[in-house]
Structures are given as structure tokens and as C-alpha cells.
Amino acid sequence: MPAFTLYGARGSSNTDRVRLTLAEGGIKDYEVVFLNLQNGEQRSEEHIKRNPWGKIPVLVTSGNLTLYESRPISKYLAKKYAIPLLPADTDLEAVALFDQAQSIETLYFAEPAGKISFEKFLKPILGLPVNEAAVTEAMRSLETFCDVTERHLNQHSYMAGDEFSLVDIYYIPLVQRLFVCGYGEVITGRKALGAWWERCINRPAIKEMLAADKAAAPAAFSKKS
Ligand SMILES: N[C@@H](CCC(=O)N[C@@H](CS)C(=O)NCC(=O)O)C(=O)O
């Protein structure tokens, strides 16, 4: 019996955040159940019992823990499996800097990048009209984020300091989505940010997972699952 089940969806950036964490740790003893979001399976009575917000990802362990929200799930798994992606609890300064970097990712990056992904990736799939004004505003916030982060990365190799950490993983799915939507230039157009991105996606486990997902994508989506 697998140690846990991850309820997610194909092509979901929030699910991929957790899968990347597990890939980095070489954890394979788990089951993934992909829900069909277009059919509304995330709002089924069964799934609402797992997550009252009707969203994925959700982690259910054999020890009866049910946990939602991709970042807390990733952090729990990193701790549980001792994946070296977190500062030591006893290093208060490193933990504080990690928490700071985590807040920045969620508030100043994922917020505008998520809006761009919603408008330019999801809405066209759903046949909905794109709100270009919302995209322009989100791009403005994203440019500001990238300018500030470029200065940080001129001093440090990674988002939470000089070591690759869970915060860098948090970024990967939505940065990838920016590239898919044609906005990769905000990253590659800045020297330090571009170099950081190359370092992240060239990590062996991450490279392997991203390549496998890319190869599987056409077949997966043609099955409409
Ligand atoms: N803050 C949540 C966001 C979860 C989320 O929005 N998941 C999307 C898929 S990427 C979802 O479930 N969408 C379906 C819906 O909102 O109906 C997290 O980090 O897990």
C-alpha cells in the first residue's frame, strides 16, 4: 500500500509544486489520483470532504492526515522524508529568511503570475474571453517583482539564500507557465534571474520530471483526463 495519495490534476501548477518536491527527494512510493477539473470532480461530495474549498492538490496519508494547500503539503513532505530543502529548525536566522522568501513568492510573484496564467492559459482552454487589462496590470506587478528579485539574485544564488530550497521549487510551475504563455522574457531578459532559472531546471530530478511531463502531455490531454 502506498504511503500516501496525492489528489491533483494534470497540468495543475499547484499539483506540480508538490510533485516537484517529491521528485527532488526521489520519493516514488505514492499514488496520484488525477481529478478532472473540467467535469467539476473537485466539487464532488467526496472531494469536498477532503478539501472544503473544492480544490486540488490534497494529500491523504495512510496515517489519516488530510492536508490541502500546495505549499504546506510540500513543506510537510520535505520534513517527513528529510528532503534537504529546508533550513534546520535550530537556525533561527535561516528559518526567518526562508519564511521571508516564502512570503515574497506567494504575495509578490504567485499573485500576478497566477493571474496571467488564469487569463492567458486557462481562459482560452475554457473558451472564455481574456481580460487584457488584468494581464497588463499583472505584468506591471511582475516586472516590479523581477526587478527587485534580480537585485537579490545578484547577491545570492537562490531565492532564500545561497542554497537551493523549497522556495525555489515553489516558483517552478508558474515560471514555466509564464514561458508557455509567451512571457518567459521577464525571466530570461534579466541576467541573474535567467541564470537562477537555468540552475533550477537543470537539477537532474527536476529536469527528468519536466521532460517526462512534456512528453506525456499530448497523450494525457487527448484522453481528456
Ligand atoms: N492555494 C491553493 C490553490 C489551489 C488551486 O487553486 N488549485 C486549482 C488547480 S491548479 C483548482 O483546484 N482549481 C479548481 C477550481 O478552483 O475549481 C494551493 O496552493 O494549493
Coordinates of C-alpha atoms and ligand atoms in Angstrom, one line a residue:
M1 CA 0.0 0.0 0.0
P2 CA 1.5 3.4 -0.9
A3 CA 2.4 5.7 1.9
F4 CA 0.0 8.4 0.7
T5 CA -2.3 9.6 -2.0
L6 CA -2.0 12.9 -3.8
Y7 CA -5.2 14.1 -5.3
G8 CA -4.3 16.5 -8.1
A9 CA -4.9 17.3 -11.8
R10 CA -2.9 17.0 -14.9
G11 CA -1.3 20.3 -15.9
S12 CA -2.1 21.9 -12.5
S13 CA 0.7 24.2 -11.3
N14 CA -0.3 23.7 -7.7
T15 CA -0.2 19.9 -8.1
D16 CA 3.2 20.1 -9.9
R17 CA 4.6 22.1 -6.9
V18 CA 4.1 19.0 -4.7
R19 CA 5.2 16.5 -7.4
L20 CA 8.5 18.5 -8.0
T21 CA 9.2 18.4 -4.2
L22 CA 8.7 14.6 -4.2
A23 CA 10.8 14.3 -7.4
E24 CA 13.7 16.3 -5.8
G25 CA 13.5 13.9 -2.8
G26 CA 13.4 10.8 -5.0
I27 CA 10.1 9.8 -3.3
K28 CA 8.2 7.3 -5.5
D29 CA 6.1 5.3 -3.1
Y30 CA 2.9 7.2 -3.5
E31 CA -0.3 7.2 -5.6
V32 CA -1.5 10.1 -7.6
V33 CA -5.2 10.4 -8.4
F34 CA -5.9 13.0 -11.1
L35 CA -9.3 14.6 -10.9
N36 CA -11.0 16.0 -14.0
L37 CA -11.4 19.7 -13.1
Q38 CA -13.4 20.5 -16.3
N39 CA -16.0 17.9 -15.2
G40 CA -16.1 19.5 -11.7
E41 CA -14.8 16.5 -9.9
Q42 CA -13.1 18.8 -7.4
R43 CA -16.6 19.9 -6.2
S44 CA -17.9 16.3 -5.7
E45 CA -19.2 15.5 -2.2
E46 CA -16.3 13.0 -1.8
H47 CA -13.7 15.6 -2.6
I48 CA -15.3 18.4 -0.5
K49 CA -14.8 16.0 2.4
R50 CA -11.0 16.1 1.6
N51 CA -10.9 19.9 1.0
P52 CA -13.9 22.1 1.8
W53 CA -12.5 24.7 -0.6
G54 CA -13.1 22.3 -3.5
K55 CA -9.6 22.5 -4.9
I56 CA -6.6 20.3 -5.5
P57 CA -3.9 19.3 -4.5
V58 CA -4.9 17.3 -1.4
L59 CA -2.6 14.9 0.4
V60 CA -4.2 11.9 2.2
T61 CA -1.7 9.7 4.2
S62 CA -2.1 6.2 5.4
G63 CA -1.8 7.7 8.9
N64 CA -5.1 9.6 8.3
L65 CA -3.7 13.1 7.7
T66 CA -5.7 15.0 5.1
L67 CA -3.9 18.2 4.1
Y68 CA -4.6 20.8 1.4
E69 CA -2.7 23.8 0.0
S70 CA 0.3 23.0 -2.1
R71 CA 3.0 24.8 -0.1
P72 CA 2.1 23.3 3.3
I73 CA 1.8 19.9 1.7
S74 CA 5.3 20.3 0.1
K75 CA 6.7 21.5 3.4
Y76 CA 5.2 18.6 5.3
L77 CA 6.6 16.1 2.8
A78 CA 10.0 17.7 2.8
K79 CA 10.1 17.4 6.6
K80 CA 8.6 13.9 6.8
Y81 CA 11.0 12.5 4.2
A82 CA 14.0 14.7 5.3
I83 CA 14.4 16.1 1.8
P84 CA 17.2 18.6 2.1
L85 CA 15.1 21.7 1.0
L86 CA 14.6 23.4 4.4
P87 CA 16.8 25.2 6.9
A88 CA 17.4 23.5 10.2
D89 CA 14.7 24.4 12.8
T90 CA 17.5 25.4 15.1
D91 CA 19.0 28.0 12.7
L92 CA 16.5 30.8 13.6
E93 CA 18.0 33.3 11.2
A94 CA 17.9 30.9 8.2
V95 CA 14.3 30.0 9.1
A96 CA 13.4 33.7 9.2
L97 CA 15.0 34.3 5.8
F98 CA 13.2 31.2 4.4
D99 CA 9.9 32.5 5.7
Q100 CA 10.6 35.9 4.2
A101 CA 11.4 34.3 0.8
Q102 CA 8.2 32.2 1.0
S103 CA 6.0 35.2 1.6
I104 CA 7.6 37.1 -1.3
E105 CA 6.9 34.1 -3.6
T106 CA 3.3 33.8 -2.6
L107 CA 2.4 37.5 -2.4
Y108 CA 4.5 39.3 -5.0
F109 CA 5.1 36.5 -7.5
A110 CA 2.4 33.9 -7.5
E111 CA -0.4 36.5 -7.3
P112 CA 0.4 38.3 -10.6
A113 CA 1.9 35.2 -12.3
G114 CA -1.3 33.2 -11.3
K115 CA -3.5 36.0 -12.8
I116 CA -1.5 35.9 -16.1
S117 CA -1.8 32.1 -16.1
F118 CA -5.6 32.3 -15.5
E119 CA -6.1 34.8 -18.2
K120 CA -3.7 33.6 -20.9
F121 CA -3.6 29.8 -20.2
L122 CA -6.8 28.7 -18.6
K123 CA -9.4 31.1 -20.1
P124 CA -8.5 30.2 -23.7
I125 CA -8.8 26.5 -22.8
L126 CA -12.3 27.2 -21.4
G127 CA -13.3 29.3 -24.3
L128 CA -13.6 32.4 -22.1
P129 CA -12.6 36.0 -23.2
V130 CA -9.2 37.2 -21.9
N131 CA -9.2 40.4 -19.8
E132 CA -6.3 42.1 -21.3
A133 CA -6.4 45.0 -18.8
A134 CA -6.0 42.5 -15.9
V135 CA -3.0 41.0 -17.8
T136 CA -1.4 44.4 -18.3
E137 CA -1.8 45.2 -14.6
A138 CA -0.4 41.8 -13.5
M139 CA 2.5 42.2 -15.9
R140 CA 3.3 45.6 -14.2
S141 CA 3.4 43.9 -10.8
L142 CA 5.5 41.0 -12.2
E143 CA 8.1 43.4 -13.7
T144 CA 8.5 45.1 -10.3
F145 CA 8.9 41.7 -8.7
C146 CA 11.5 40.7 -11.3
D147 CA 13.5 44.0 -10.8
V148 CA 13.7 43.6 -7.0
T149 CA 14.5 39.8 -7.3
E150 CA 17.2 40.5 -9.9
R151 CA 19.0 42.6 -7.3
H152 CA 18.6 39.8 -4.7
L153 CA 19.9 37.2 -7.1
N154 CA 22.9 39.4 -7.9
Q155 CA 23.9 38.7 -4.2
H156 CA 22.6 35.2 -3.7
S157 CA 22.3 32.1 -5.8
Y158 CA 18.7 31.1 -4.7
M159 CA 15.5 32.7 -3.5
A160 CA 16.0 32.0 0.2
G161 CA 19.8 32.4 0.2
D162 CA 22.7 30.5 -1.2
E163 CA 21.2 27.0 -1.1
F164 CA 18.5 25.6 -3.4
S165 CA 15.4 25.3 -1.2
L166 CA 11.7 24.6 -1.3
V167 CA 11.0 28.2 -2.1
D168 CA 12.8 27.8 -5.5
I169 CA 10.6 24.7 -6.1
Y170 CA 7.5 26.8 -5.3
Y171 CA 8.4 29.1 -8.2
I172 CA 9.0 26.5 -10.9
P173 CA 5.4 25.6 -12.1
L174 CA 4.3 29.2 -12.5
V175 CA 7.6 30.4 -14.1
Q176 CA 7.1 27.5 -16.6
R177 CA 3.6 28.7 -17.2
L178 CA 4.8 32.2 -18.0
F179 CA 7.1 30.6 -20.7
V180 CA 4.1 28.7 -22.1
C181 CA 2.1 31.9 -22.2
G182 CA 4.9 33.7 -24.1
Y183 CA 6.2 35.8 -21.1
G184 CA 9.5 34.0 -20.5
E185 CA 11.3 37.1 -21.4
V186 CA 10.6 38.6 -18.0
I187 CA 12.9 35.9 -16.6
T188 CA 15.5 35.4 -19.4
G189 CA 15.7 39.1 -20.1
R190 CA 17.3 39.6 -16.7
K191 CA 20.8 38.1 -16.3
A192 CA 20.7 36.9 -12.7
L193 CA 17.1 35.7 -12.9
G194 CA 17.8 33.8 -16.1
A195 CA 20.8 32.2 -14.6
W196 CA 18.8 31.2 -11.5
W197 CA 16.1 29.6 -13.7
E198 CA 18.7 27.6 -15.6
R199 CA 20.2 26.3 -12.3
C200 CA 16.7 25.2 -11.1
I201 CA 15.6 23.4 -14.3
N202 CA 18.9 21.7 -14.8
R203 CA 18.8 19.9 -11.5
P204 CA 18.6 16.2 -12.5
A205 CA 15.4 15.2 -10.8
I206 CA 13.6 18.4 -11.9
K207 CA 14.8 18.1 -15.4
E208 CA 13.7 14.5 -15.6
M209 CA 10.2 15.2 -14.3
L210 CA 9.7 18.2 -16.6
A211 CA 10.8 16.3 -19.6
A212 CA 8.6 13.3 -18.7
D213 CA 5.6 15.6 -18.2
K214 CA 6.3 17.4 -21.5
A215 CA 6.4 14.0 -23.4
A216 CA 3.2 12.8 -21.7
A217 CA 1.2 16.0 -22.1
P218 CA -0.2 15.4 -25.7
A219 CA -1.4 11.9 -24.8
A220 CA -2.7 12.9 -21.4
F221 CA -4.7 15.8 -22.7
S222 CA -6.1 13.9 -25.7
K223 CA -7.6 11.4 -23.2
K224 CA -9.4 14.4 -21.7
S225 CA -8.4 13.2 -18.2
Ligands
LIG1 N1 -3.7 28.0 -2.8 C1 -4.0 26.7 -3.4 C2 -4.6 26.8 -4.8 C3 -5.2 25.5 -5.3 C4 -5.9 25.7 -6.6 O1 -6.3 26.8 -7.0 N2 -6.0 24.6 -7.4 C5 -6.6 24.7 -8.7 C6 -5.8 23.8 -9.7 S1 -4.2 24.4 -10.0 C7 -8.0 24.1 -8.5 O2 -8.3 23.3 -7.7 N3 -8.9 24.6 -9.4 C8 -10.2 24.1 -9.5 C9 -11.3 25.1 -9.0 O3 -10.9 26.2 -8.5 O4 -12.5 24.8 -9.2 C10 -2.8 25.7 -3.4 O5 -1.6 26.3 -3.3 O6 -2.9 24.5 -3.4

